[in-house]
mmCIF file of C-alpha atoms in Angstrom:
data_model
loop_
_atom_site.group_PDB
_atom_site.id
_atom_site.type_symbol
_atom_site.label_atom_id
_atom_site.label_comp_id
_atom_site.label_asym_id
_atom_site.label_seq_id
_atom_site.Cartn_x
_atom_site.Cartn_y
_atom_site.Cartn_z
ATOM 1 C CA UNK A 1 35.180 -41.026 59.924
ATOM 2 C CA UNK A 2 36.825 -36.993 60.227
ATOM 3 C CA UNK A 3 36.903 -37.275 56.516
ATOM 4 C CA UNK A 4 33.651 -37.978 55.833
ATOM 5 C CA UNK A 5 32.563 -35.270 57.837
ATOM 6 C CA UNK A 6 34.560 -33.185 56.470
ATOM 7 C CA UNK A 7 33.794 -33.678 52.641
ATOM 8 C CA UNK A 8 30.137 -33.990 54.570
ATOM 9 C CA UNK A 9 30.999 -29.971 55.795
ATOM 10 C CA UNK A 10 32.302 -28.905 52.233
ATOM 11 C CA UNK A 11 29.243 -30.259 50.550
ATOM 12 C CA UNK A 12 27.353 -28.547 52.668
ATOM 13 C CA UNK A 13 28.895 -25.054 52.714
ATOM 14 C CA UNK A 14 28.990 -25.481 48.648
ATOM 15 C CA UNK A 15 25.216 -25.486 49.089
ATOM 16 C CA UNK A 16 24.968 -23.012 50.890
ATOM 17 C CA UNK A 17 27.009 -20.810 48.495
ATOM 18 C CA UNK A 18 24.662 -22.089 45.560
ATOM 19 C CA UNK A 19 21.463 -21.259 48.064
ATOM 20 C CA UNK A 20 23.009 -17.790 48.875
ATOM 21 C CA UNK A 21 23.488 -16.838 45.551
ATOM 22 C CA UNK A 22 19.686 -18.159 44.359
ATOM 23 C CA UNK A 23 18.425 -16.153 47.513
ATOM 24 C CA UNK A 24 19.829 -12.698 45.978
ATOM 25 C CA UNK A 25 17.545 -13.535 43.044
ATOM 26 C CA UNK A 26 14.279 -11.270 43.977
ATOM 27 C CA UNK A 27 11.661 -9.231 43.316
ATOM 28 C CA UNK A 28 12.702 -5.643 43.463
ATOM 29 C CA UNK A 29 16.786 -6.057 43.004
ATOM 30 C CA UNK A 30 18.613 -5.419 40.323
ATOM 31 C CA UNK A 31 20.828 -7.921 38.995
ATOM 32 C CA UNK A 32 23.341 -8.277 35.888
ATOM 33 C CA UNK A 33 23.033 -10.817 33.250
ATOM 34 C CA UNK A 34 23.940 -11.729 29.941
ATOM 35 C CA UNK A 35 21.688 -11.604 26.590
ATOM 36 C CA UNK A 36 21.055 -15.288 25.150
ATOM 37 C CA UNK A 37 18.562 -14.001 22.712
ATOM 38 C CA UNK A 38 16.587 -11.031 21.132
ATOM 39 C CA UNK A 39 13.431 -11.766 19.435
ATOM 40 C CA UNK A 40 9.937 -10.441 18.756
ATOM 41 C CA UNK A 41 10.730 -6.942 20.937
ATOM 42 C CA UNK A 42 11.780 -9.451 24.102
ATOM 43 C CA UNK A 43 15.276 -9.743 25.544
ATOM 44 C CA UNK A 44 15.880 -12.910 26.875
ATOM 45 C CA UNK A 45 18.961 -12.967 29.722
ATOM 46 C CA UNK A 46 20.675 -15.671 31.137
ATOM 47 C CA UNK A 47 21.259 -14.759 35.164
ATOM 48 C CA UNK A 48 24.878 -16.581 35.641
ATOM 49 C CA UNK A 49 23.190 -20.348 35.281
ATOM 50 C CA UNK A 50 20.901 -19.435 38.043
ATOM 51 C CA UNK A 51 17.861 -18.586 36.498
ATOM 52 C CA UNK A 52 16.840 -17.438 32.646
ATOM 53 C CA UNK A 53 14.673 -14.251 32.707
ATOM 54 C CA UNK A 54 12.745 -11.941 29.799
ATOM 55 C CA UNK A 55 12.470 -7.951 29.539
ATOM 56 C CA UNK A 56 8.809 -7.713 27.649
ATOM 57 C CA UNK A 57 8.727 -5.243 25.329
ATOM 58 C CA UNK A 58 6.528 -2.834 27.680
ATOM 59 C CA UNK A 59 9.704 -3.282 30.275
ATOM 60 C CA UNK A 60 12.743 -2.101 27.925
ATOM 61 C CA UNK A 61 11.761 1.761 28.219
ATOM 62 C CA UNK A 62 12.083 4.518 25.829
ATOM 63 C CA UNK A 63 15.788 5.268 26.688
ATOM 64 C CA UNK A 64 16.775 1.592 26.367
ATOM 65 C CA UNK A 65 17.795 0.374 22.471
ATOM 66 C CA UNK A 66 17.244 -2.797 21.410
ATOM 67 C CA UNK A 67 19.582 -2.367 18.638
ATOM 68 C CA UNK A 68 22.281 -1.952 20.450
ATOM 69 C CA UNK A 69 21.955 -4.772 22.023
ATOM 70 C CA UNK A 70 23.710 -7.883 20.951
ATOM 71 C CA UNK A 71 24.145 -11.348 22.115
ATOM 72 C CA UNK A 72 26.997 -11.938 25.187
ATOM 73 C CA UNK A 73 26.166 -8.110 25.712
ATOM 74 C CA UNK A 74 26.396 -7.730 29.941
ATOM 75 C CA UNK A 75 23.007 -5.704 31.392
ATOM 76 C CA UNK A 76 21.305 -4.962 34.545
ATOM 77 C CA UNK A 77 17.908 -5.183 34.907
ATOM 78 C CA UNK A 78 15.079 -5.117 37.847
ATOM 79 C CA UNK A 79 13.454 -8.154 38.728
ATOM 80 C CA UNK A 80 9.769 -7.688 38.620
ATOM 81 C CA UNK A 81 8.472 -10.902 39.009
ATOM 82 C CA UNK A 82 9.243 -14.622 40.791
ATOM 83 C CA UNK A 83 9.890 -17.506 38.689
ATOM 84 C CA UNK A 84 6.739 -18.076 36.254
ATOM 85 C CA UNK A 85 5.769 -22.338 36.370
ATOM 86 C CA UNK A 86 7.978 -22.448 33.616
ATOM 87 C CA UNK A 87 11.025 -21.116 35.460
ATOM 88 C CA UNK A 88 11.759 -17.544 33.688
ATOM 89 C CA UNK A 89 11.684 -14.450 35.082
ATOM 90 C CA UNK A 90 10.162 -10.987 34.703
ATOM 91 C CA UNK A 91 12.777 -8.260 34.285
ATOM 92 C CA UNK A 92 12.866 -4.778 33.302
ATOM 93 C CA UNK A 93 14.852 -2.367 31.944
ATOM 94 C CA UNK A 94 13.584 1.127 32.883
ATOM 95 C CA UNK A 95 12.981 0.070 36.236
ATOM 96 C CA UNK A 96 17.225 -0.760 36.297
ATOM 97 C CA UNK A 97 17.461 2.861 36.987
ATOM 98 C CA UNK A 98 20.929 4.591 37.414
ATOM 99 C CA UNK A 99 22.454 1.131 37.883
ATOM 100 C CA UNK A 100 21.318 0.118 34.451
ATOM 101 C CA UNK A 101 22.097 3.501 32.678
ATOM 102 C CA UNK A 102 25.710 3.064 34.032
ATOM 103 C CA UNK A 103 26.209 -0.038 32.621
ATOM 104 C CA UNK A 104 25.035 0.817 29.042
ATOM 105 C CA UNK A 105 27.251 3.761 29.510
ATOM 106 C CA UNK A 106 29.911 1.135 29.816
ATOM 107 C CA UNK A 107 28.778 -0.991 27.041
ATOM 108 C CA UNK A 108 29.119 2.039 25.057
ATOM 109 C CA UNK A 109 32.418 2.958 25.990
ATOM 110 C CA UNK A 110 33.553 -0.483 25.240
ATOM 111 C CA UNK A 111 31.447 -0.955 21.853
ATOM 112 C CA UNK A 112 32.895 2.733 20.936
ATOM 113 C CA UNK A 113 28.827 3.797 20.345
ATOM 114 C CA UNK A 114 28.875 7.383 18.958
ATOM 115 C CA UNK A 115 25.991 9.097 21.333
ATOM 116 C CA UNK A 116 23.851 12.705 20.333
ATOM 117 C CA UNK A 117 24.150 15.079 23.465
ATOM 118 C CA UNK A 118 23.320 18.622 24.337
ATOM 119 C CA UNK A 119 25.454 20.511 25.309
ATOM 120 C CA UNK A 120 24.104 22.329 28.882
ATOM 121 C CA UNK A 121 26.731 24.312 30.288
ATOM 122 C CA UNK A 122 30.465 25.207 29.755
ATOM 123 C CA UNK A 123 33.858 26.240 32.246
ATOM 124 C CA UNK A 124 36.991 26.732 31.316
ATOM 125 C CA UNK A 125 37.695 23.467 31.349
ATOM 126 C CA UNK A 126 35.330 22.341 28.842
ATOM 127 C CA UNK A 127 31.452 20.951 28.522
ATOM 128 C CA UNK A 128 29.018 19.727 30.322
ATOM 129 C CA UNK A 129 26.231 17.808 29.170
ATOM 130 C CA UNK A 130 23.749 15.025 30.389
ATOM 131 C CA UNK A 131 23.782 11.727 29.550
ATOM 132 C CA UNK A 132 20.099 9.582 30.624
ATOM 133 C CA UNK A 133 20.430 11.991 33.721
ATOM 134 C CA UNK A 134 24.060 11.294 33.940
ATOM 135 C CA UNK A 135 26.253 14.252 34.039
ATOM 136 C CA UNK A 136 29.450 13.918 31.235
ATOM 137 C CA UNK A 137 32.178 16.898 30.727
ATOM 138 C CA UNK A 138 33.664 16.997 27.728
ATOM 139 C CA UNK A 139 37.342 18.417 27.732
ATOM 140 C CA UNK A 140 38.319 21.278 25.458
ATOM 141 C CA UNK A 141 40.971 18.451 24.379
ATOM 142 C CA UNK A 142 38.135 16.481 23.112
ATOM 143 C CA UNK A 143 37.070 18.855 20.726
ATOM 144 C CA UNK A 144 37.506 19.217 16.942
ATOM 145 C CA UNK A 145 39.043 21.628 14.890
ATOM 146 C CA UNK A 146 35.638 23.093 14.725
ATOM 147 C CA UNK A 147 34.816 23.907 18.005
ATOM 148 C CA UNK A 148 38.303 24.266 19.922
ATOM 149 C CA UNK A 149 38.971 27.361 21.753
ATOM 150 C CA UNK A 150 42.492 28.164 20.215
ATOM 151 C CA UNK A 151 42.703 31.429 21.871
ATOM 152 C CA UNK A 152 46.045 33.505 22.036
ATOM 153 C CA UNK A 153 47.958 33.204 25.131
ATOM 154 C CA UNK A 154 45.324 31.343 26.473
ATOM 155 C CA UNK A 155 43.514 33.380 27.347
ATOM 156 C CA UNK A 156 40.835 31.442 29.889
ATOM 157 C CA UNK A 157 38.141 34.488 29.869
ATOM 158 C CA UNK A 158 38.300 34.324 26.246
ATOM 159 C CA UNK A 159 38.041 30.541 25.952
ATOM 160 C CA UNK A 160 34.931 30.187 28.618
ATOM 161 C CA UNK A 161 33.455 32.997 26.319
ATOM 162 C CA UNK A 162 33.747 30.878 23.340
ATOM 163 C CA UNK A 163 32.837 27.693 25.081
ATOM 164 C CA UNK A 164 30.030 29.222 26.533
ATOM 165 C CA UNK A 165 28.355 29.873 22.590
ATOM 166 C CA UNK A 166 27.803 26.523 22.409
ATOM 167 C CA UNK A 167 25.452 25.856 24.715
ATOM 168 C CA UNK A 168 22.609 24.620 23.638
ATOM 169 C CA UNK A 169 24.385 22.647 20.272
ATOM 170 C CA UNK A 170 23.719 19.436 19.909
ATOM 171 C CA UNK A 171 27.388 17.616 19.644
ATOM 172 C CA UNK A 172 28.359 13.583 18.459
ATOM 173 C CA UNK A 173 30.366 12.140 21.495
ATOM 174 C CA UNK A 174 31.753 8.618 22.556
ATOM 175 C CA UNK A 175 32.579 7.468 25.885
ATOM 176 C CA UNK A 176 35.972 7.221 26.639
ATOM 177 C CA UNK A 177 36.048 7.053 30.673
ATOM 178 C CA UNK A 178 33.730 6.458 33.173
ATOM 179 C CA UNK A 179 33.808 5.734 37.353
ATOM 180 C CA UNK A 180 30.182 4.851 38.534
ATOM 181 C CA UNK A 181 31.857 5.315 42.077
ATOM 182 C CA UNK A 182 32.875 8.920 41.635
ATOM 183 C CA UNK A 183 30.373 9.801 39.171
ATOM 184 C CA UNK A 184 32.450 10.182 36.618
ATOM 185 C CA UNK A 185 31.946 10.301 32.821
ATOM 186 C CA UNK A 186 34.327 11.720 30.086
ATOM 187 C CA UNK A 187 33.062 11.809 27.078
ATOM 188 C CA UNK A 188 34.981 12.907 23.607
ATOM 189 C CA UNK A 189 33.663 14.444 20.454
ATOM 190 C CA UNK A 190 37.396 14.216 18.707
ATOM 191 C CA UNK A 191 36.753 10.216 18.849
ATOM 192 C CA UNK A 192 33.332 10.382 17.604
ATOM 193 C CA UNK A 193 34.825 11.984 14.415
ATOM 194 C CA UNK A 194 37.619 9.957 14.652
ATOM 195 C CA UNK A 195 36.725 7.601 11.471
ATOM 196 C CA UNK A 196 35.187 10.738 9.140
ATOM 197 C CA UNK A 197 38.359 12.164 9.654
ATOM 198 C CA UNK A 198 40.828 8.835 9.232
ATOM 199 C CA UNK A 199 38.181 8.875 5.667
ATOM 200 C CA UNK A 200 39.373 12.510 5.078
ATOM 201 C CA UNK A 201 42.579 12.309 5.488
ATOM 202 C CA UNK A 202 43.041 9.039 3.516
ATOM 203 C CA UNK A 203 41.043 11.126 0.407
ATOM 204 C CA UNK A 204 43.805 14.327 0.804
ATOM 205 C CA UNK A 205 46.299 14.013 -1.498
ATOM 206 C CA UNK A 206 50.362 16.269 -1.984
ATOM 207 C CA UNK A 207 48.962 19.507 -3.921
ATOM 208 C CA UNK A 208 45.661 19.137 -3.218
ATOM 209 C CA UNK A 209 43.850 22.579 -3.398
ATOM 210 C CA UNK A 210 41.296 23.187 0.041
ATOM 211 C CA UNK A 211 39.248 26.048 1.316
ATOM 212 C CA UNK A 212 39.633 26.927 4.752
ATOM 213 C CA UNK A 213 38.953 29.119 7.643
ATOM 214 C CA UNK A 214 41.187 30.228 9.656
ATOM 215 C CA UNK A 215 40.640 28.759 13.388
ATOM 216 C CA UNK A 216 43.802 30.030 15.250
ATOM 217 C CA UNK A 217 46.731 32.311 14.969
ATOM 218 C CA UNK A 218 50.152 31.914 16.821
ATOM 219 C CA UNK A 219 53.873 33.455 16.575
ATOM 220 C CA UNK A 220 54.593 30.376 14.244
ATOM 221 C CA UNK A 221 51.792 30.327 11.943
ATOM 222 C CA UNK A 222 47.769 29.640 11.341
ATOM 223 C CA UNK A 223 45.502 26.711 11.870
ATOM 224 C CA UNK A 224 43.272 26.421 9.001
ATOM 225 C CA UNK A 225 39.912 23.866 9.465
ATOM 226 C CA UNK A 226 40.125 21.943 6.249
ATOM 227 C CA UNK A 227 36.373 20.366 7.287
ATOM 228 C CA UNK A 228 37.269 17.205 9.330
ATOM 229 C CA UNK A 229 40.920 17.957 10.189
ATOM 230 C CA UNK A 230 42.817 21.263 11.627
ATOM 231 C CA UNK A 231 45.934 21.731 9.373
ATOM 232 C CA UNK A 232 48.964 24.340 10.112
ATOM 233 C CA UNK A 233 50.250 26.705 7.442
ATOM 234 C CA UNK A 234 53.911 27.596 8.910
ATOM 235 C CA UNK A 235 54.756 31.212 9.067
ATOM 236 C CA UNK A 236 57.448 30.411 6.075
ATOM 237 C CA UNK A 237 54.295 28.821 4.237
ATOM 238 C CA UNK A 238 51.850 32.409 4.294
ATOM 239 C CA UNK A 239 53.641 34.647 1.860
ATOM 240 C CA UNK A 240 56.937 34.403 -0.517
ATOM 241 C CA UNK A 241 57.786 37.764 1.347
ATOM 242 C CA UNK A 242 59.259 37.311 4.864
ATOM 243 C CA UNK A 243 56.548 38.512 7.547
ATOM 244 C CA UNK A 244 57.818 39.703 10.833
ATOM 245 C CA UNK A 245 54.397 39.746 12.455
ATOM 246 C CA UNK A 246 51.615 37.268 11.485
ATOM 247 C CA UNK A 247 48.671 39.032 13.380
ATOM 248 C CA UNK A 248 48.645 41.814 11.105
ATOM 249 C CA UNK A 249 48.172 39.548 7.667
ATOM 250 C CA UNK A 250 45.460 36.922 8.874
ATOM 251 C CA UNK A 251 42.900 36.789 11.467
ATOM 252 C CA UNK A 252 40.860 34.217 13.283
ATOM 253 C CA UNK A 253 37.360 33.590 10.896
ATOM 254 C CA UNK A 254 39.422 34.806 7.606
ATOM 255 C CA UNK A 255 38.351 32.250 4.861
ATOM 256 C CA UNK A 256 41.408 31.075 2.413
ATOM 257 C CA UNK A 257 42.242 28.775 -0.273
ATOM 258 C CA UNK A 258 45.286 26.778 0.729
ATOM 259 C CA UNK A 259 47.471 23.655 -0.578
ATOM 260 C CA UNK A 260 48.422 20.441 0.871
ATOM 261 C CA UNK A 261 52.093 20.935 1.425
ATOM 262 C CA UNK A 262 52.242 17.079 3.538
ATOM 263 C CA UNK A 263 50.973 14.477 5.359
ATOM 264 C CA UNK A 264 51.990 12.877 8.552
ATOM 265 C CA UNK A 265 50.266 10.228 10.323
ATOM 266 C CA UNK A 266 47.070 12.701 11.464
ATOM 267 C CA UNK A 267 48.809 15.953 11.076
ATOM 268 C CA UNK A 268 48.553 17.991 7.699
ATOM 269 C CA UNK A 269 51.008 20.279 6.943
ATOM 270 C CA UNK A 270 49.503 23.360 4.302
ATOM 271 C CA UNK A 271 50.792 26.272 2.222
ATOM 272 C CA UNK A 272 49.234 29.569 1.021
ATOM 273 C CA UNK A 273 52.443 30.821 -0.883
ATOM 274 C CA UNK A 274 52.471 27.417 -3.002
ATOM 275 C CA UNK A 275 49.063 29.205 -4.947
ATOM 276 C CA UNK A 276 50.948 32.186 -5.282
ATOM 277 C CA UNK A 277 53.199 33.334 -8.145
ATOM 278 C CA UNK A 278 57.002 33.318 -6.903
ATOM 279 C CA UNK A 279 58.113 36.666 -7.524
ATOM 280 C CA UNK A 280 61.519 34.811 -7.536
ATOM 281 C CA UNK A 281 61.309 32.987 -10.648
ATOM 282 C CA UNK A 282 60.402 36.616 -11.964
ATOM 283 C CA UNK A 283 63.258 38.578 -10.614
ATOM 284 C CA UNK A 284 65.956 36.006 -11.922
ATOM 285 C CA UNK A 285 64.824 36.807 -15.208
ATOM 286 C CA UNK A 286 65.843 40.677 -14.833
ATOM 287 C CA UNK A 287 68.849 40.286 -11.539
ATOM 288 C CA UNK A 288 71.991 40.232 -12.484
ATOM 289 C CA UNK A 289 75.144 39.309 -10.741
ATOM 290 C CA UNK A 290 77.118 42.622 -10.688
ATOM 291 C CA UNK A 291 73.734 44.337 -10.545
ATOM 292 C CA UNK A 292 73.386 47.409 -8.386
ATOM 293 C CA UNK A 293 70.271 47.763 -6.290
ATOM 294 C CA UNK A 294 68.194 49.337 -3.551
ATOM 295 C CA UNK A 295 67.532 47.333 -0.173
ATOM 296 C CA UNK A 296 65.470 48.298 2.492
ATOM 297 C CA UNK A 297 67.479 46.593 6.077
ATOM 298 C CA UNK A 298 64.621 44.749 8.098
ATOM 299 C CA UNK A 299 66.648 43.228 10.438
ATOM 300 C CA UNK A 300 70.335 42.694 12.300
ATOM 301 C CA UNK A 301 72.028 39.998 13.443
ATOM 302 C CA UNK A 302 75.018 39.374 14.874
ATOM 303 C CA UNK A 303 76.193 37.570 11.404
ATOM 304 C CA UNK A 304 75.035 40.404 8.873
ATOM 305 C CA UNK A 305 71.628 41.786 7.828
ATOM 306 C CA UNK A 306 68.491 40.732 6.140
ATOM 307 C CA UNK A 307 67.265 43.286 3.548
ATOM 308 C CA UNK A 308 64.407 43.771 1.216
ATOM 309 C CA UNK A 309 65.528 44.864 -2.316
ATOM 310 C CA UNK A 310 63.239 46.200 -4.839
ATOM 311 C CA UNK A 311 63.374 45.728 -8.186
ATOM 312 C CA UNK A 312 63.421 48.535 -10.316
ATOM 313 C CA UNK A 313 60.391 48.117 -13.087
ATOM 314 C CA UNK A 314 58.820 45.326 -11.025
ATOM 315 C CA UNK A 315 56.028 45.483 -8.237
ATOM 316 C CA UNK A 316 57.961 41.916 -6.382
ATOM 317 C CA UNK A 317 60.200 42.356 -3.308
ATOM 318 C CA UNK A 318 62.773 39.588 -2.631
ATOM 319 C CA UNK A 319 64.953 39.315 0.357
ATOM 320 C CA UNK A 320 68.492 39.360 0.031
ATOM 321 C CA UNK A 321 71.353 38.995 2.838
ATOM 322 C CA UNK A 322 74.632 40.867 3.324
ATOM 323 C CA UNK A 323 76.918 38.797 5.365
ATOM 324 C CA UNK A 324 79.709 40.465 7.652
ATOM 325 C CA UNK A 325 82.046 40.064 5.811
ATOM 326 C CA UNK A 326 80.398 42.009 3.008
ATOM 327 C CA UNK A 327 79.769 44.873 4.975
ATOM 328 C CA UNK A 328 83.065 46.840 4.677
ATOM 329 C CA UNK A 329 86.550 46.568 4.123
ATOM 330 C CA UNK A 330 86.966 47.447 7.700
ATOM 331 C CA UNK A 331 87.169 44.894 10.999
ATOM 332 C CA UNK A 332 83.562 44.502 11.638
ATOM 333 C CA UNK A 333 82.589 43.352 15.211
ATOM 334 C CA UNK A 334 79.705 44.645 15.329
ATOM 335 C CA UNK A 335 76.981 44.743 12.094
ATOM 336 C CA UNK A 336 74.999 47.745 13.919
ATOM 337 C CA UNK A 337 77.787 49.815 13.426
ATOM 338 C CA UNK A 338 77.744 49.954 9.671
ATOM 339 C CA UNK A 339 74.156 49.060 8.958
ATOM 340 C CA UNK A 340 71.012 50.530 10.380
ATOM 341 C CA UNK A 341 67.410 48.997 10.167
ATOM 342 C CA UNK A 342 64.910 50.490 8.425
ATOM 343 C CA UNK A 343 67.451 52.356 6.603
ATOM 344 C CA UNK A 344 67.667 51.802 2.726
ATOM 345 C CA UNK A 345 71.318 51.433 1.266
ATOM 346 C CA UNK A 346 72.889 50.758 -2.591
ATOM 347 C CA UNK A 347 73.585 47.025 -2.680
ATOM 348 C CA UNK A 348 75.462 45.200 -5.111
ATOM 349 C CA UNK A 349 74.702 41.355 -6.377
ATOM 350 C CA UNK A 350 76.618 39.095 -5.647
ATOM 351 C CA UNK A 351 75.435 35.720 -5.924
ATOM 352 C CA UNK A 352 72.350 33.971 -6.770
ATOM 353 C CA UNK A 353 70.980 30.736 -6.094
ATOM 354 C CA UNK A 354 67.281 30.132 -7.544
ATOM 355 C CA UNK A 355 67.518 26.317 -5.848
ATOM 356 C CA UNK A 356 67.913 27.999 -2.651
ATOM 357 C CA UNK A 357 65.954 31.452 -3.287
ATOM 358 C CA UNK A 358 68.898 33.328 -1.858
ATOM 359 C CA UNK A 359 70.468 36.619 -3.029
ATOM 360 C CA UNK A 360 73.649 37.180 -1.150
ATOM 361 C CA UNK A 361 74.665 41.143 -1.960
ATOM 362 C CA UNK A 362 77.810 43.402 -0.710
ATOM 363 C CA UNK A 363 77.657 47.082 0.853
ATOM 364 C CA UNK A 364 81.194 47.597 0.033
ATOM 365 C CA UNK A 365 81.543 46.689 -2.970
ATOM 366 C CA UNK A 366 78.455 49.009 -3.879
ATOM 367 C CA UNK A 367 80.199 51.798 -2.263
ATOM 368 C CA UNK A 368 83.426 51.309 -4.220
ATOM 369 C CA UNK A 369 81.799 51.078 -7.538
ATOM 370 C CA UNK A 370 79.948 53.826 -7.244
ATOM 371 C CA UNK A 371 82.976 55.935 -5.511
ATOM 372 C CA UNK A 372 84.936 55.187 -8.529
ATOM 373 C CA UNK A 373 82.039 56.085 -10.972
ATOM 374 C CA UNK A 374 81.749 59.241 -9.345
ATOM 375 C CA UNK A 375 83.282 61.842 -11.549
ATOM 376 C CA UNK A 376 86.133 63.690 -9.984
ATOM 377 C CA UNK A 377 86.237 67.628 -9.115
ATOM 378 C CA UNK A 378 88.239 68.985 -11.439
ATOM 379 C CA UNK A 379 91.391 71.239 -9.696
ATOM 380 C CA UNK A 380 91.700 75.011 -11.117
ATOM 381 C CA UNK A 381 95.202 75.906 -12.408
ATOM 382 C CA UNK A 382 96.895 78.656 -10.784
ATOM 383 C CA UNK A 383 97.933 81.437 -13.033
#
């Protein structure tokens, strides 16, 4: 007899459950379903077994897309109307309100929907921008090539003052997070150009010759926009000449050809000195071992110095090195007490190596060829 009553009490509490749940279908709520069907301008929506309802085409609303809309697809929508005589529903769309424009937001984000926004405002942070009277941000991470802030220093003024100039521009984002409780939505442009620039880079190819402009300038080199991709031309990759200071032979806007140096994954790696002649090759030609020449010191270390050695009857400076060792015939401890920078002094070649584009070269040996070349005083007789 108990357990009659008490598969007598589930049954009934089951029922209950199954009442509940067919009570929260009614007019003016706003419920999620699933699309069965889209025909003839109508989306028809299955309401979890419960009941089968229809958006009319007057319900979907302007900002609502039937195209992007598929079968399975998850939606919210307001019920208008009870159960017709034939059992469906009256929904709608644009009556959904926020509820509804949250979860095409999410369907969006999920689907990876590229979406058109305007961009309103800027902080130093990044963008803002409104999405069916949602408020996204867009991070300055999220940016492209084209429109990132790469400011020196990082500078923030600097960067809200170039954020701030695109206001107004209309920008291609996708979703990539979203909290409906905290009224959150981050939104990317980098991923909306994410397959243009997986196309791009799959068309660049070793050697390839690019225009560019110059988008940012650090200690260690330039980032050049190549169109859909930011590449890096390496400080050792501008000029054939070694360049202490960067800022003073390119600047931010400066349009240049350059030359796909390599390729790695998403990151290109370019060259400017590859499309210029190597005043190397030419200097071999004319540089002799045993060669006396003039070099300009541009720099001491601990090991020697760097110099820059002029050939004589040619516009091309090379850099050479004299080690230590080659400085004199003396203990040397320290280089700085034999060599000065910005000096010039007679150097004499020593080695060269055109696989490595080095010139090694010797002060002392320079000074004792020319010390014994110098012709000697000659001494009076006494009478």
């Amino acid at each position: 007899m108990e357990t009659k009553e008490k598969t007598t009490n589930i049954e009934t509490s089951i029922m209950e459950d199954a009442l509940a749940l067919i009570e929260k279908i009614e007019v003016g709520k706003v419920i999620e379903g699933e699309v069965i069907d889209i025909k003839d301008g109508e989306i028809w929506v299955d309401l979890g077994g419960r009941a089968t309802g229809v958006v009319y085409r007057s319900e979907v609303g302007d900002k609502a897309s039937i195209s992007d809309l598929s079968k399975g697809d998850k939606i919210l929508a307001y019920v208008l109307e009870e159960e017709d005589n034939q059992g469906i529903l009256a929904l709608s769309l644009k009556k959904a309100g926020k509820e509804r424009i949250w979860s095409d937001l999410k369907r969006n984000m999920e689907k990876g929907t590229i979406v058109e926004v305007k961009i309103a405002d800027a902080n130093k942070g990044g963008l803002l921008t409104v999405v069916d009277d949602v408020q996204g941000f867009i991070p300055v991470s999220q940016l492209t090539a084209e429109y990132y802030p790469r400011v020196e220093g990082g500078d923030k003024e600097e960067i809200l003052t170039r954020l701030t100039a695109l206001v107004g521009k209309r920008l291609q984002v996708k979703v990539i997070d979203l909290d409906r409780a905290s009224n959150k939505l981050i939104l990317s442009q980098k991923a909306a150009k994410s397959l243009e620039q997986k196309s791009f880079l799959e068309g660049l190819k070793i050697g390839q010759v690019l225009k560019g402009k110059v988008s940012g300038v650090v200690d260690f080199g330039v980032f050049v926009n190549i169109g859909h991709l930011e590449g890096l031309v390496h400080i050792s990759e501008v000029s054939w000449e070694r360049i202490d200071d960067i800022k003073k032979v390119l600047k931010v806007g400066d349009e240049i050809d350059v030359m796909v140096s390599e390729i790695d994954e998403d990151k290109v790696s370019l060259s400017i000195k590859r499309l210029l002649p190597d005043p190397f090759k030419e200097v071999v030609k004319v540089l002799k071992v045993g060669d006396i020449v003039s070099g300009k010191v541009i720099r001491v270390t601990p090991f020697g110095a760097f110099v820059q050695v002029e050939i004589p009857g040619k516009k091309y400076v090379i850099d050479g090195l004299v080690h230590i060792s080659e400085l004199s015939n003396e203990h040397v401890s320290n280089p700085k007490d034999f060599i000065k920078e910005k000096e010039t002094y007679n150097l004499k070649v020593i080695s060269i190596e055109e696989n490595s584009r080095k010139v090694s070269l010797s002060l002392k040996e320079a000074e004792e060829e020319l010390k014994a070349k110098k012709p000697k005083k000659k001494v009076k007789e006494k009478v």
